[in-house]
Short mmCIF file of C-alpha atoms in Angstrom, two decimals:
data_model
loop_
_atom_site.label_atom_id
_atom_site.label_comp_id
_atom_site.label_asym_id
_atom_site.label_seq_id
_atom_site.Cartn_x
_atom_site.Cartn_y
_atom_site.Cartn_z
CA UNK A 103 -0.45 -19.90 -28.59
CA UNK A 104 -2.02 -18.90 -25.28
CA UNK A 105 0.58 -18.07 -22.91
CA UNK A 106 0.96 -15.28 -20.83
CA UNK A 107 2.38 -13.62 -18.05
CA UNK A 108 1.28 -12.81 -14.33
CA UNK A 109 3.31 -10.30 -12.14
CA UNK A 110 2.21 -11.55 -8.63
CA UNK A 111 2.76 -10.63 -5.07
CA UNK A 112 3.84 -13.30 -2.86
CA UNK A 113 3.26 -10.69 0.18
CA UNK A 114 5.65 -10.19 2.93
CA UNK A 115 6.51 -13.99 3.36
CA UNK A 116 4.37 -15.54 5.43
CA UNK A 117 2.27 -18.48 3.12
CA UNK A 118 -1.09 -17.40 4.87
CA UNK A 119 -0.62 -13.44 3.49
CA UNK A 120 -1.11 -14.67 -0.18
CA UNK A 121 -4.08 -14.16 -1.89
CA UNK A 122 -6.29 -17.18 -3.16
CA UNK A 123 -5.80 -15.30 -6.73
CA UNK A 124 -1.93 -15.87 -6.89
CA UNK A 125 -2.43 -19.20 -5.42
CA UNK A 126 -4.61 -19.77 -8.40
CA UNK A 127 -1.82 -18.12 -10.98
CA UNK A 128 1.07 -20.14 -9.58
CA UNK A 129 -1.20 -23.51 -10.01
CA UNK A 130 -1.82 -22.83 -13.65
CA UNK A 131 1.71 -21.82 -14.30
CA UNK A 132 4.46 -23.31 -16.65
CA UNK A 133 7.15 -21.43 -15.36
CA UNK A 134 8.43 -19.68 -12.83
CA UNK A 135 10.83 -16.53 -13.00
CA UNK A 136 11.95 -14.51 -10.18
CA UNK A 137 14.55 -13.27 -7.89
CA UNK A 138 16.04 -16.81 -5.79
CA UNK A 139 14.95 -16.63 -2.56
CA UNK A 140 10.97 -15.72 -4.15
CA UNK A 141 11.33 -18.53 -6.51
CA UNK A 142 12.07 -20.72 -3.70
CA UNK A 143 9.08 -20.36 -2.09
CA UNK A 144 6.88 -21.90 -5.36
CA UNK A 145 6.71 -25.67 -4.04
CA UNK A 146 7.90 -27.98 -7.13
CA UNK A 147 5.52 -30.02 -9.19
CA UNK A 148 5.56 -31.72 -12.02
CA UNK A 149 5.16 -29.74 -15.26
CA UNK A 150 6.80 -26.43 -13.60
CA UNK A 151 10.09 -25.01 -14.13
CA UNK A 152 11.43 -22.80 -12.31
CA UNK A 153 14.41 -19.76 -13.28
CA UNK A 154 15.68 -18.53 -10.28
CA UNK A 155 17.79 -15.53 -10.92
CA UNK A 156 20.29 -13.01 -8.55
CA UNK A 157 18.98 -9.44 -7.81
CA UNK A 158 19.93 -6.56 -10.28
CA UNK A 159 19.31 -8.48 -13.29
CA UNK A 160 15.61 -7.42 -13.25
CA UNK A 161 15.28 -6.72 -17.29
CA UNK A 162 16.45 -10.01 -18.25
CA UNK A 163 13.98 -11.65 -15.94
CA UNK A 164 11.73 -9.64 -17.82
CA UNK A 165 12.60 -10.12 -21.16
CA UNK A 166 12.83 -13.70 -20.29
CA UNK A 167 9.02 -14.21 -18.80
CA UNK A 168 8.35 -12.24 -22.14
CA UNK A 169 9.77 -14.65 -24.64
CA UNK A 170 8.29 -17.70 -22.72
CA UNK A 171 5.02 -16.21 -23.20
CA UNK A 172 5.33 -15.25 -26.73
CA UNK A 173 6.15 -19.04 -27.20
CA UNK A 174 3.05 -19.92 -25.87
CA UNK A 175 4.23 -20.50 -21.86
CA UNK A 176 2.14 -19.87 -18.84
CA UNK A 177 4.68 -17.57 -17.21
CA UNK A 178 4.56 -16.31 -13.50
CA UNK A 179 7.17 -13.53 -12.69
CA UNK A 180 6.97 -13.61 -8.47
CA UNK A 181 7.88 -10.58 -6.55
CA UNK A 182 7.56 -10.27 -2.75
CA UNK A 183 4.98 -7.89 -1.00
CA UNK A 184 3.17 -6.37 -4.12
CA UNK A 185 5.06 -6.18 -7.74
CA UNK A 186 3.72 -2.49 -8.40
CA UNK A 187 5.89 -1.00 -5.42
CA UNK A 188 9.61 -0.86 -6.13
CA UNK A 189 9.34 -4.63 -7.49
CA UNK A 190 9.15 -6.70 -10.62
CA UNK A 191 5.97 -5.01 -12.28
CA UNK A 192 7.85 -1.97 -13.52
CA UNK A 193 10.40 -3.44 -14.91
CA UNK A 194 8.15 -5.95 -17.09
CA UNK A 195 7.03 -2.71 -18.55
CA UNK A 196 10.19 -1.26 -19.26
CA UNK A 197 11.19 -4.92 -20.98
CA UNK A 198 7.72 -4.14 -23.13
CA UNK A 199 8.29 -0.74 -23.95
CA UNK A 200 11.56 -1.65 -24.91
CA UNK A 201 11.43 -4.90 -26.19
CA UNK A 202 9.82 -6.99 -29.68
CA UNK A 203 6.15 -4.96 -30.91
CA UNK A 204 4.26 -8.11 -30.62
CA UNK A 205 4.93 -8.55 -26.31
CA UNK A 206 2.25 -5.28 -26.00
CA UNK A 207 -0.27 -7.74 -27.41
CA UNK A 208 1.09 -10.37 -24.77
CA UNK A 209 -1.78 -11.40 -22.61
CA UNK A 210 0.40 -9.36 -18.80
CA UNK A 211 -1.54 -9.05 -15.88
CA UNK A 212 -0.31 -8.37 -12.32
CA UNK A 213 -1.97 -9.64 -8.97
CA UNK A 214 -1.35 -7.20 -5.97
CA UNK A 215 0.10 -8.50 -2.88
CA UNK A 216 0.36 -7.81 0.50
CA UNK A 217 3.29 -4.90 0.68
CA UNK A 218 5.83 -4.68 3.00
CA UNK A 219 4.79 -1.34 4.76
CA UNK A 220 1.14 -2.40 5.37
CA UNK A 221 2.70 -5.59 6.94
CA UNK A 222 4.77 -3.51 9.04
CA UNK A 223 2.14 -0.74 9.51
CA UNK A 224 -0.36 -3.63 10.96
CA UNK A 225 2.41 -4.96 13.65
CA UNK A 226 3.01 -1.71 14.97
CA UNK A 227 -0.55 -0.66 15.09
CA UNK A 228 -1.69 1.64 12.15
CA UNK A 229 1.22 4.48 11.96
CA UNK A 230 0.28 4.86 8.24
CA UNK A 231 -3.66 5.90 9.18
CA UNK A 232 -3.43 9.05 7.81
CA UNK A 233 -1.43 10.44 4.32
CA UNK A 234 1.28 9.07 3.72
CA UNK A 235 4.06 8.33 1.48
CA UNK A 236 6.66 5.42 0.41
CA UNK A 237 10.43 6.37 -0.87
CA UNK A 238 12.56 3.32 -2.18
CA UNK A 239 16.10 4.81 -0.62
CA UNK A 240 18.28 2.56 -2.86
CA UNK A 241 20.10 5.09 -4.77
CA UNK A 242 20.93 2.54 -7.83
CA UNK A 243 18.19 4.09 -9.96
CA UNK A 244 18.08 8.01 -8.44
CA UNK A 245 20.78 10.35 -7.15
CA UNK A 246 21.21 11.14 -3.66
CA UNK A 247 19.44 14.41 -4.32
CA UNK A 248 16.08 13.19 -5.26
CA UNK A 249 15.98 11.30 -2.42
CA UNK A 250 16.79 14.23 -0.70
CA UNK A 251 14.35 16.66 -1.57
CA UNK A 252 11.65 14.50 -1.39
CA UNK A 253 12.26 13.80 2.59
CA UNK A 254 11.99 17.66 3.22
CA UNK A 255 9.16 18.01 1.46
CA UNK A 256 7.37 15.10 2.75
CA UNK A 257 8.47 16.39 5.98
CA UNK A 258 7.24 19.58 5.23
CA UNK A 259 3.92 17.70 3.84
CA UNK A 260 4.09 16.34 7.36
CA UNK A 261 3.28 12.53 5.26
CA UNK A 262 3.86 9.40 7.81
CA UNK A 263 6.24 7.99 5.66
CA UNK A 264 7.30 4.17 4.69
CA UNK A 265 11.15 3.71 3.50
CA UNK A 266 12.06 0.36 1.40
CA UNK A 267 15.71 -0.94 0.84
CA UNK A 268 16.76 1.66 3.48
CA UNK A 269 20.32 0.38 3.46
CA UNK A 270 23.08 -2.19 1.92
CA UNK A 271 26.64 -3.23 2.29
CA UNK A 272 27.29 -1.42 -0.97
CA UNK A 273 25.90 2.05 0.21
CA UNK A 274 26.01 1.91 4.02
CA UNK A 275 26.03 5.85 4.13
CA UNK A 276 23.01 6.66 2.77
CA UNK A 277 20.50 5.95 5.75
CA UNK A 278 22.66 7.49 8.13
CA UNK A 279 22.18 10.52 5.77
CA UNK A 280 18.83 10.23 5.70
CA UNK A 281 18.17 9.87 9.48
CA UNK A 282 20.33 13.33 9.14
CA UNK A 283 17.65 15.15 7.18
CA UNK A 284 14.66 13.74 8.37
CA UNK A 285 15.65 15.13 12.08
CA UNK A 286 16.68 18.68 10.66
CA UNK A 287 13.31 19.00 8.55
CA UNK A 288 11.00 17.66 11.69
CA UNK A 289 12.94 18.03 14.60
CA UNK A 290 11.27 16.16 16.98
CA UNK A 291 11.14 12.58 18.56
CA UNK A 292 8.63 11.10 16.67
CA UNK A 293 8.58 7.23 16.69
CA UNK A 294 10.39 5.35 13.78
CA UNK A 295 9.39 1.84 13.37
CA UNK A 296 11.73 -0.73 12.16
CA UNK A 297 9.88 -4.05 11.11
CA UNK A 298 12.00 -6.58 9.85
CA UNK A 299 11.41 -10.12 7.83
CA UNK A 300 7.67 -9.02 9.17
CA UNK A 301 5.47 -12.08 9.11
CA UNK A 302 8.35 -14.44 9.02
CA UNK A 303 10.70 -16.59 11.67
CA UNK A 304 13.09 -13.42 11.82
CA UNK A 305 10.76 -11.02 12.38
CA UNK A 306 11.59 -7.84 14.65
CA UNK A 307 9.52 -4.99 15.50
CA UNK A 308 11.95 -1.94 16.93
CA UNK A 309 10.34 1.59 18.15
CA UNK A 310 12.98 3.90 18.46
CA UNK A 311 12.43 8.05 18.76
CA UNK A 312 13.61 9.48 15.43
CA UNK A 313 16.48 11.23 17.44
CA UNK A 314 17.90 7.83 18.95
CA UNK A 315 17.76 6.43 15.45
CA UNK A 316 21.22 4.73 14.17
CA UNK A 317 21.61 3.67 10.60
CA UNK A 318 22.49 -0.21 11.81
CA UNK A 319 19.18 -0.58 12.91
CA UNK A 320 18.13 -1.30 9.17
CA UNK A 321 19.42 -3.71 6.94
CA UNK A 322 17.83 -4.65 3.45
CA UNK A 323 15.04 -7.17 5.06
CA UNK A 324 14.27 -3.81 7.49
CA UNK A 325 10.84 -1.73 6.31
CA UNK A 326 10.99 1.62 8.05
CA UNK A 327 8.21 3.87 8.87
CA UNK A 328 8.34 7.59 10.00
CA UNK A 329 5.76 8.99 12.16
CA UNK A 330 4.20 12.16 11.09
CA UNK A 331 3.87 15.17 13.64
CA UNK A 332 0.94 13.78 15.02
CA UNK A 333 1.56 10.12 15.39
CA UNK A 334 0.41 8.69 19.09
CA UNK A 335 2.18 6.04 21.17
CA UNK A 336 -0.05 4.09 23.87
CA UNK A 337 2.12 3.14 26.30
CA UNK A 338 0.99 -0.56 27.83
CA UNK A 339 2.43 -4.05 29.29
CA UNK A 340 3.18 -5.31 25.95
CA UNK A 341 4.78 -3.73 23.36
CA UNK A 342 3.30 -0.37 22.51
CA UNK A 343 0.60 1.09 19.88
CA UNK A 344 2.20 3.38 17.48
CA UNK A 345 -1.31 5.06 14.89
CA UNK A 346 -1.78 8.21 13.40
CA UNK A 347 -5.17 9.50 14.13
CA UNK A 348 -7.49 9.69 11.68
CA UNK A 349 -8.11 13.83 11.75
CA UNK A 350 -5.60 16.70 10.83
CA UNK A 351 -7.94 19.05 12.66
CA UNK B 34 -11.52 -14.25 29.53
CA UNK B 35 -9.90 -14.79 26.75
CA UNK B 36 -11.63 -12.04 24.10
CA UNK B 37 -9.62 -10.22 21.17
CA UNK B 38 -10.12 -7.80 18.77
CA UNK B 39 -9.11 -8.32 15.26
CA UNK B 40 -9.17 -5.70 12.37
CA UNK B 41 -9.32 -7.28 9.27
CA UNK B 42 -9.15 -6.24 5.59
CA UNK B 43 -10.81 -7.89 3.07
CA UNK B 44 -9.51 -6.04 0.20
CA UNK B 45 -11.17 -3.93 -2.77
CA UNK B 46 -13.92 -6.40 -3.26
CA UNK B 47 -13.39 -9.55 -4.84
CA UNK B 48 -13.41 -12.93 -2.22
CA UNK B 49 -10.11 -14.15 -4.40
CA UNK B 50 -8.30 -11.01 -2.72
CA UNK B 51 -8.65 -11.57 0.68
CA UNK B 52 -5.87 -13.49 2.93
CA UNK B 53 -6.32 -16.80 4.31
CA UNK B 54 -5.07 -15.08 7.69
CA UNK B 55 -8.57 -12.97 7.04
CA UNK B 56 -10.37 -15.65 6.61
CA UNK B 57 -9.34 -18.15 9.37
CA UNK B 58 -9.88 -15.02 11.64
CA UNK B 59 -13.54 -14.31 10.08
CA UNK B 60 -14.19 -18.35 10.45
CA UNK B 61 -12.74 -17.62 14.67
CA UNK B 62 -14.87 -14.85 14.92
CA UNK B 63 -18.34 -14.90 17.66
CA UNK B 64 -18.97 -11.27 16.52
CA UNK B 65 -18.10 -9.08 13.50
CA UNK B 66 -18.77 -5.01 13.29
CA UNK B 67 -18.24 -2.54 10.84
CA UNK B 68 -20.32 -1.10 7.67
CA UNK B 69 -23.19 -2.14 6.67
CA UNK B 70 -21.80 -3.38 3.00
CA UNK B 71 -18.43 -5.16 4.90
CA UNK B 72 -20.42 -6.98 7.06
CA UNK B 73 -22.68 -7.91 4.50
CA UNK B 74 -20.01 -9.52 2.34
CA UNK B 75 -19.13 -11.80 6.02
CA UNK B 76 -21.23 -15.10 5.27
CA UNK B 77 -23.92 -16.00 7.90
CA UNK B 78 -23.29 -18.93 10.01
CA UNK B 79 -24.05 -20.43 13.53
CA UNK B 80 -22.59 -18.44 16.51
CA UNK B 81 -22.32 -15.60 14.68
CA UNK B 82 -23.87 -12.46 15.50
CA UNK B 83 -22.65 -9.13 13.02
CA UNK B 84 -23.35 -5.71 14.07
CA UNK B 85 -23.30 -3.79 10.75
CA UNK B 86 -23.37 0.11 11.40
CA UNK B 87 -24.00 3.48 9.04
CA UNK B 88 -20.76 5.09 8.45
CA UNK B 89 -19.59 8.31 10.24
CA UNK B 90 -19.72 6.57 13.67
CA UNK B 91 -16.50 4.66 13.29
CA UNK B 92 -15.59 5.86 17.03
CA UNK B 93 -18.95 4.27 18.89
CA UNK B 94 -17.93 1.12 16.42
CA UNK B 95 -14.68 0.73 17.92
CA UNK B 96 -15.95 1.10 21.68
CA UNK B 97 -18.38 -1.20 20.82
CA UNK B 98 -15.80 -3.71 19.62
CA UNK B 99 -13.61 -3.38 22.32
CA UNK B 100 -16.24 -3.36 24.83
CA UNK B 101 -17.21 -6.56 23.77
CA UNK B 102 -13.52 -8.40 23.62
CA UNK B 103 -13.48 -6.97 27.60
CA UNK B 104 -16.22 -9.19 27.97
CA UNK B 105 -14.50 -12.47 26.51
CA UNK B 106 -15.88 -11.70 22.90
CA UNK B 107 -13.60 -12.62 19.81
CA UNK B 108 -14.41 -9.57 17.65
CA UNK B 109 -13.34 -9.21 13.78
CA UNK B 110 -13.64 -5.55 12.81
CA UNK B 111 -13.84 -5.38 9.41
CA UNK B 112 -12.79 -3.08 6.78
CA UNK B 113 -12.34 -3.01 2.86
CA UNK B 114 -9.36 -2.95 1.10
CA UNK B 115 -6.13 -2.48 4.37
CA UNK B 116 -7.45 -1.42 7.68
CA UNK B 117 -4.42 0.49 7.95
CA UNK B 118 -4.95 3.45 4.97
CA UNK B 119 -8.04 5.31 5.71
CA UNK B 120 -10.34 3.01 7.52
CA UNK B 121 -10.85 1.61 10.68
CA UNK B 122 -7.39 0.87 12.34
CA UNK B 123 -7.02 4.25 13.54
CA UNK B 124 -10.46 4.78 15.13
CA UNK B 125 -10.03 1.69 17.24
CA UNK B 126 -6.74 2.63 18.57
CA UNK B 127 -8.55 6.35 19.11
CA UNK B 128 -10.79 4.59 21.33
CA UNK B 129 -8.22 2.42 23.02
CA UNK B 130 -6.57 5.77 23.98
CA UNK B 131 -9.29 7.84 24.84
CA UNK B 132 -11.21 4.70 26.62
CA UNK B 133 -11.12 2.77 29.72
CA UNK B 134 -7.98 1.61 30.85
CA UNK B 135 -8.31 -1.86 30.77
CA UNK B 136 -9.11 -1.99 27.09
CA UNK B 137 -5.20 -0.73 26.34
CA UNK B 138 -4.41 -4.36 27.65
CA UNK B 139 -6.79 -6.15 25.46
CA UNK B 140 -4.89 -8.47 23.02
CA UNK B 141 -5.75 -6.22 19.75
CA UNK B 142 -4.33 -7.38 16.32
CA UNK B 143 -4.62 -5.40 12.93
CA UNK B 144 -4.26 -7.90 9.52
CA UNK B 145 -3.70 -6.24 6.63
CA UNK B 146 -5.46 -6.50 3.30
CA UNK B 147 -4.94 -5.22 -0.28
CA UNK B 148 -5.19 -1.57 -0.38
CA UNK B 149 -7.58 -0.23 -3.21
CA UNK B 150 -4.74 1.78 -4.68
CA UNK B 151 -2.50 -1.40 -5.03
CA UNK B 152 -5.67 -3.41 -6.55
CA UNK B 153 -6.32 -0.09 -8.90
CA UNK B 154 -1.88 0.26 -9.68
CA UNK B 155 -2.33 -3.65 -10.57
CA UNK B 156 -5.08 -3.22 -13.44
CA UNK B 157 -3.80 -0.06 -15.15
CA UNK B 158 -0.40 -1.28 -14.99
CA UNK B 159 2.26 -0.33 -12.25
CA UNK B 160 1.60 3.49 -12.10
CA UNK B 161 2.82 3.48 -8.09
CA UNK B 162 6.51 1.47 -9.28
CA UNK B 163 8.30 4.70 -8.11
CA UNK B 164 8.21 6.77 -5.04
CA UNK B 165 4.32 7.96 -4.34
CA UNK B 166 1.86 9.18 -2.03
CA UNK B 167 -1.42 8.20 -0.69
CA UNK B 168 -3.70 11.50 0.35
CA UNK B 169 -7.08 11.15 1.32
CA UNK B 170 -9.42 13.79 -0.37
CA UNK B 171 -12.02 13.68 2.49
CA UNK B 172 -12.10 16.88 4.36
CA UNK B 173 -14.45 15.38 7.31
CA UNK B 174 -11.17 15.54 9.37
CA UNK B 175 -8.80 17.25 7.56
CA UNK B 176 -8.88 21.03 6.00
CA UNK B 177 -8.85 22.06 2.58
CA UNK B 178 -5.94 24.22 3.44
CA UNK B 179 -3.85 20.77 4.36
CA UNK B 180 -5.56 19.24 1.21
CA UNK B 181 -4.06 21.59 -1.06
CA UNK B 182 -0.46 21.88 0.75
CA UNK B 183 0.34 18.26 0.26
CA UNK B 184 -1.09 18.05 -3.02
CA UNK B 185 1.65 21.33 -3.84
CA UNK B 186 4.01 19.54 -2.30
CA UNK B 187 3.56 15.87 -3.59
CA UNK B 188 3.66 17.58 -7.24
CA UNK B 189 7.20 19.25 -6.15
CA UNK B 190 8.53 16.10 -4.67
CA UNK B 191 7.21 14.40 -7.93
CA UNK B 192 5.03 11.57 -6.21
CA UNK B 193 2.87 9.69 -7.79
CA UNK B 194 -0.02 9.90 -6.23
CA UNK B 195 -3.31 7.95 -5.12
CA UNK B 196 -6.30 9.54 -3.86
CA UNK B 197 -8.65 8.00 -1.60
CA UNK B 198 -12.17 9.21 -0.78
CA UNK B 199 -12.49 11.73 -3.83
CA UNK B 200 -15.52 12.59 -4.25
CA UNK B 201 -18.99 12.64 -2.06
CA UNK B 202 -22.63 14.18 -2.43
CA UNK B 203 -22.19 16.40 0.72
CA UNK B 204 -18.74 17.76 -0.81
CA UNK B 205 -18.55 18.03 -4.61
CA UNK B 206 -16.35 20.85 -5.23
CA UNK B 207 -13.32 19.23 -2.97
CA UNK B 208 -12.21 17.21 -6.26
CA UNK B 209 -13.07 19.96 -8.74
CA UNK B 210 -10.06 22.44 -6.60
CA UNK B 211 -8.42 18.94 -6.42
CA UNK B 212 -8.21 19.05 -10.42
CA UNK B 213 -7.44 22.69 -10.84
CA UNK B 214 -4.28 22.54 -8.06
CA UNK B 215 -2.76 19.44 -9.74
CA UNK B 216 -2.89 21.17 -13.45
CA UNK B 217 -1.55 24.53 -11.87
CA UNK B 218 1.56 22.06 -9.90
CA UNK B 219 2.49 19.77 -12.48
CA UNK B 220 1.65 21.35 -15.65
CA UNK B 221 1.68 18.84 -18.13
CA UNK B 222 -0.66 15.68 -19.10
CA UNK B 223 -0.03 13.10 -17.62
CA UNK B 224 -2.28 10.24 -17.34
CA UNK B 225 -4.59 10.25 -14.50
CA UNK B 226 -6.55 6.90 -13.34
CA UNK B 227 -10.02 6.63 -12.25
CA UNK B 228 -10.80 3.29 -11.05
CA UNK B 229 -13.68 2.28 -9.48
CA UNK B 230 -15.28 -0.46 -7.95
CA UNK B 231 -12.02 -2.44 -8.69
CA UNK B 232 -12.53 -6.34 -8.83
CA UNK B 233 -16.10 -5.90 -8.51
CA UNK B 234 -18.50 -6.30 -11.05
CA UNK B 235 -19.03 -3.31 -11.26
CA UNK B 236 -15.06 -2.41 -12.12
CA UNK B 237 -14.42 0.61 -14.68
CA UNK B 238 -10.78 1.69 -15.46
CA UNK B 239 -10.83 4.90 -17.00
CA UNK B 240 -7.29 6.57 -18.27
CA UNK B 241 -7.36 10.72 -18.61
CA UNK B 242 -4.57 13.21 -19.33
CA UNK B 243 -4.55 15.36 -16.49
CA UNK B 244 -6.04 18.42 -18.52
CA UNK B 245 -8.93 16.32 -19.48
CA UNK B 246 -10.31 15.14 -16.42
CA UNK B 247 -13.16 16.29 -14.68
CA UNK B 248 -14.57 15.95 -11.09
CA UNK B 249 -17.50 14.55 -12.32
CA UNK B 250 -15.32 11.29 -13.24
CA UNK B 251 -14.90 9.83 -9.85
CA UNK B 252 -17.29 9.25 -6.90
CA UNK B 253 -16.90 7.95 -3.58
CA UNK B 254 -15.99 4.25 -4.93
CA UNK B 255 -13.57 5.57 -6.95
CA UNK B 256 -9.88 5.66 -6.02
CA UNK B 257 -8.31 7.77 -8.72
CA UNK B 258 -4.09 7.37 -8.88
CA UNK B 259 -2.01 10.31 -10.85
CA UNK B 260 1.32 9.76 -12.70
CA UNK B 261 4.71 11.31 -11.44
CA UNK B 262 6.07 13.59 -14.64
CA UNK B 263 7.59 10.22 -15.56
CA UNK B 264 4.95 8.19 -16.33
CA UNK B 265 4.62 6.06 -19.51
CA UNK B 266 2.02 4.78 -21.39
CA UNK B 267 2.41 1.78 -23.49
CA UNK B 268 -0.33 2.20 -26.24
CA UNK B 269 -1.45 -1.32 -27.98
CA UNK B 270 -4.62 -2.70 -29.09
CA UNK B 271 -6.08 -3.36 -25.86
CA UNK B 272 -6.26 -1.23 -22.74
CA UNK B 273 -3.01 0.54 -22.57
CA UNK B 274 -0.25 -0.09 -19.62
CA UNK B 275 0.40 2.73 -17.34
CA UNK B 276 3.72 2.49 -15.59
CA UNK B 277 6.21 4.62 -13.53
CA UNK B 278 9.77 3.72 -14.07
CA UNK B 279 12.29 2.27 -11.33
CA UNK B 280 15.04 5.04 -12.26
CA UNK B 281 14.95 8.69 -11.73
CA UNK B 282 18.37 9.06 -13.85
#
């Protein structure tokens, strides 16, 4: 009994974004276990299965990979961008805090990927260059109010800020609401980026002041960053340079 | 006249972490710049001339990059871990702006790289699966007062958090007041990570309570990350597994 499981990034999409290490991981793998459209982009072989599964059943994928490994499978769970930031690697944890005593003595180890917001950040020039933060705005897993408070005060922080799953058909309201705060608590035009399906055929890059911002300009493949105060445009032919200078002074 | 300028990550250390979009733009390159130990990990070769530079003159590094894609040069600037968070992204667009007018037209790309708090939140677990922030503890550009606002702040909005730059020679009591406003803001003990060095051989992961730690445990390769107040730890017989859960219900 040797197997084990690897929580890896498959970065933003692009093939050419994924590190040489979960290259490696997915070569040596038995199985495959992720969300469909990730597991889809594992090329078949011989000797590899792969168990696609729908979004929101994250804890059975978990407990899944687990079991495989305890049986002595080589067991890749695949996450886009990187599985520590609102992904897969969290909730392999909560399936081993929760699950059978012998998966802590499971051989888990997760590879870091390319994330979306530092694939969006490099498009648009470096807007996160100086502190930042990143708020998952699906409200499946945290009230409205959390979400809430922690825009003022990252406002008030004056963080650039990076916003995943800004918006779904389920919960349309809840990035219009957000646009809401964020120009109360900073009221001023600073540039909002939205970079969607970065690094793949789809991909859009939209700069928009924060006070011309409409919710419809995200969807669930849309990464949105938030200036801070301080955040510089250069204006040129091509599209513009949105960074955030490197001193608060 | 066809020069560029690329900025490239190459990650937190380890050649297994760095992009194939990295490397084909390395393997492109007729000049690379930046720090004397990032250039040193570029391998020699034929029509390849590096200009490796002290730190601290990031700016005159820039203009010297872009100076030389004005002349036709294909330039890699390179930086560890994301060029984006806290390295040299920002100073080159600084220089676009504040430099000659041409150079705003220059075809300037920024590829992003695994971010040392990523490659750290990867080892210890997945201590950045909820909402965080990313502060830098230098105060070269930035004053203590700003420092210690965000920090107050991040603890309020109940970040996790990742530090980068903690610790230096010239400024050793920056991560001491570092220490003392995070146990006065969050007032508990959760676990705090010091991880240095991370996929080098010289890698330590080191797992405090908050009360515990001392400045004294991180230097300037260290990139330390702090729980939210929901953090887990999954004791077993190995290392244990730091994680932040998905929910905040």
């Amino acid at each position: 009994m040797s197997g084990w499981v690897i929580i890896a990034g498959l970065g933003p999409g692009a093939e050419d974004l994924v590190t040489p290490d979960v290259s490696d991981a997915l070569a040596e793998a038995t199985d495959i276990v992720g969300y469909i459209p990730y597991v889809a982009r594992v090329p078949e072989r011989p000797g590899l299965t792969k168990h696609a599964s729908d979004n929101r059943v994250e804890l059975d994928r978990a407990a899944h990979a687990l079991a495989m490994a305890a049986e002595g499978r080589r067991v890749v769970v695949v996450s886009s961008g990187d599985p520590g930031v609102f992904a897969m690697a969290s909730a392999v944890f909560e399936a081993v805090e929760a699950g059978a005593p012998e998966w802590r003595d499971l051989d888990i180890r997760v590879l870091p990927g390319i994330t979306a917001m530092l694939a969006a950040a490099a498009r648009a020039g470096a807007p996160l260059g100086h502190d930042f933060c990143a708020i998952n705005l699906s409200d499946n897993l945290k009230p409205w109010q959390v979400i809430e408070k922690r825009l003022r005060l990252a406002a008030e922080a004056d963080f650039a800020m990076a916003f995943y799953n800004p918006r779904s058909k389920s919960r349309p309201e809840g990035f219009e609401r957000t646009l809401q705060v964020l120009n109360e608590a900073c009221g001023d035009a600073r540039p909002v980026i939205f970079a969607r399906a970065v690094s793949t055929p789809d991909e859009s890059i939209r700069v928009v002041p924060l006070p011309d911002c409409t919710a419809d300009m995200a969807d669930m493949r849309t990464v949105v960053l938030v200036g801070s105060s301080r955040t510089r445009i250069i204006r040129r032919a091509g599209a513009p340079i949105i960074y955030t200078p490197r001193s608060a002074l």
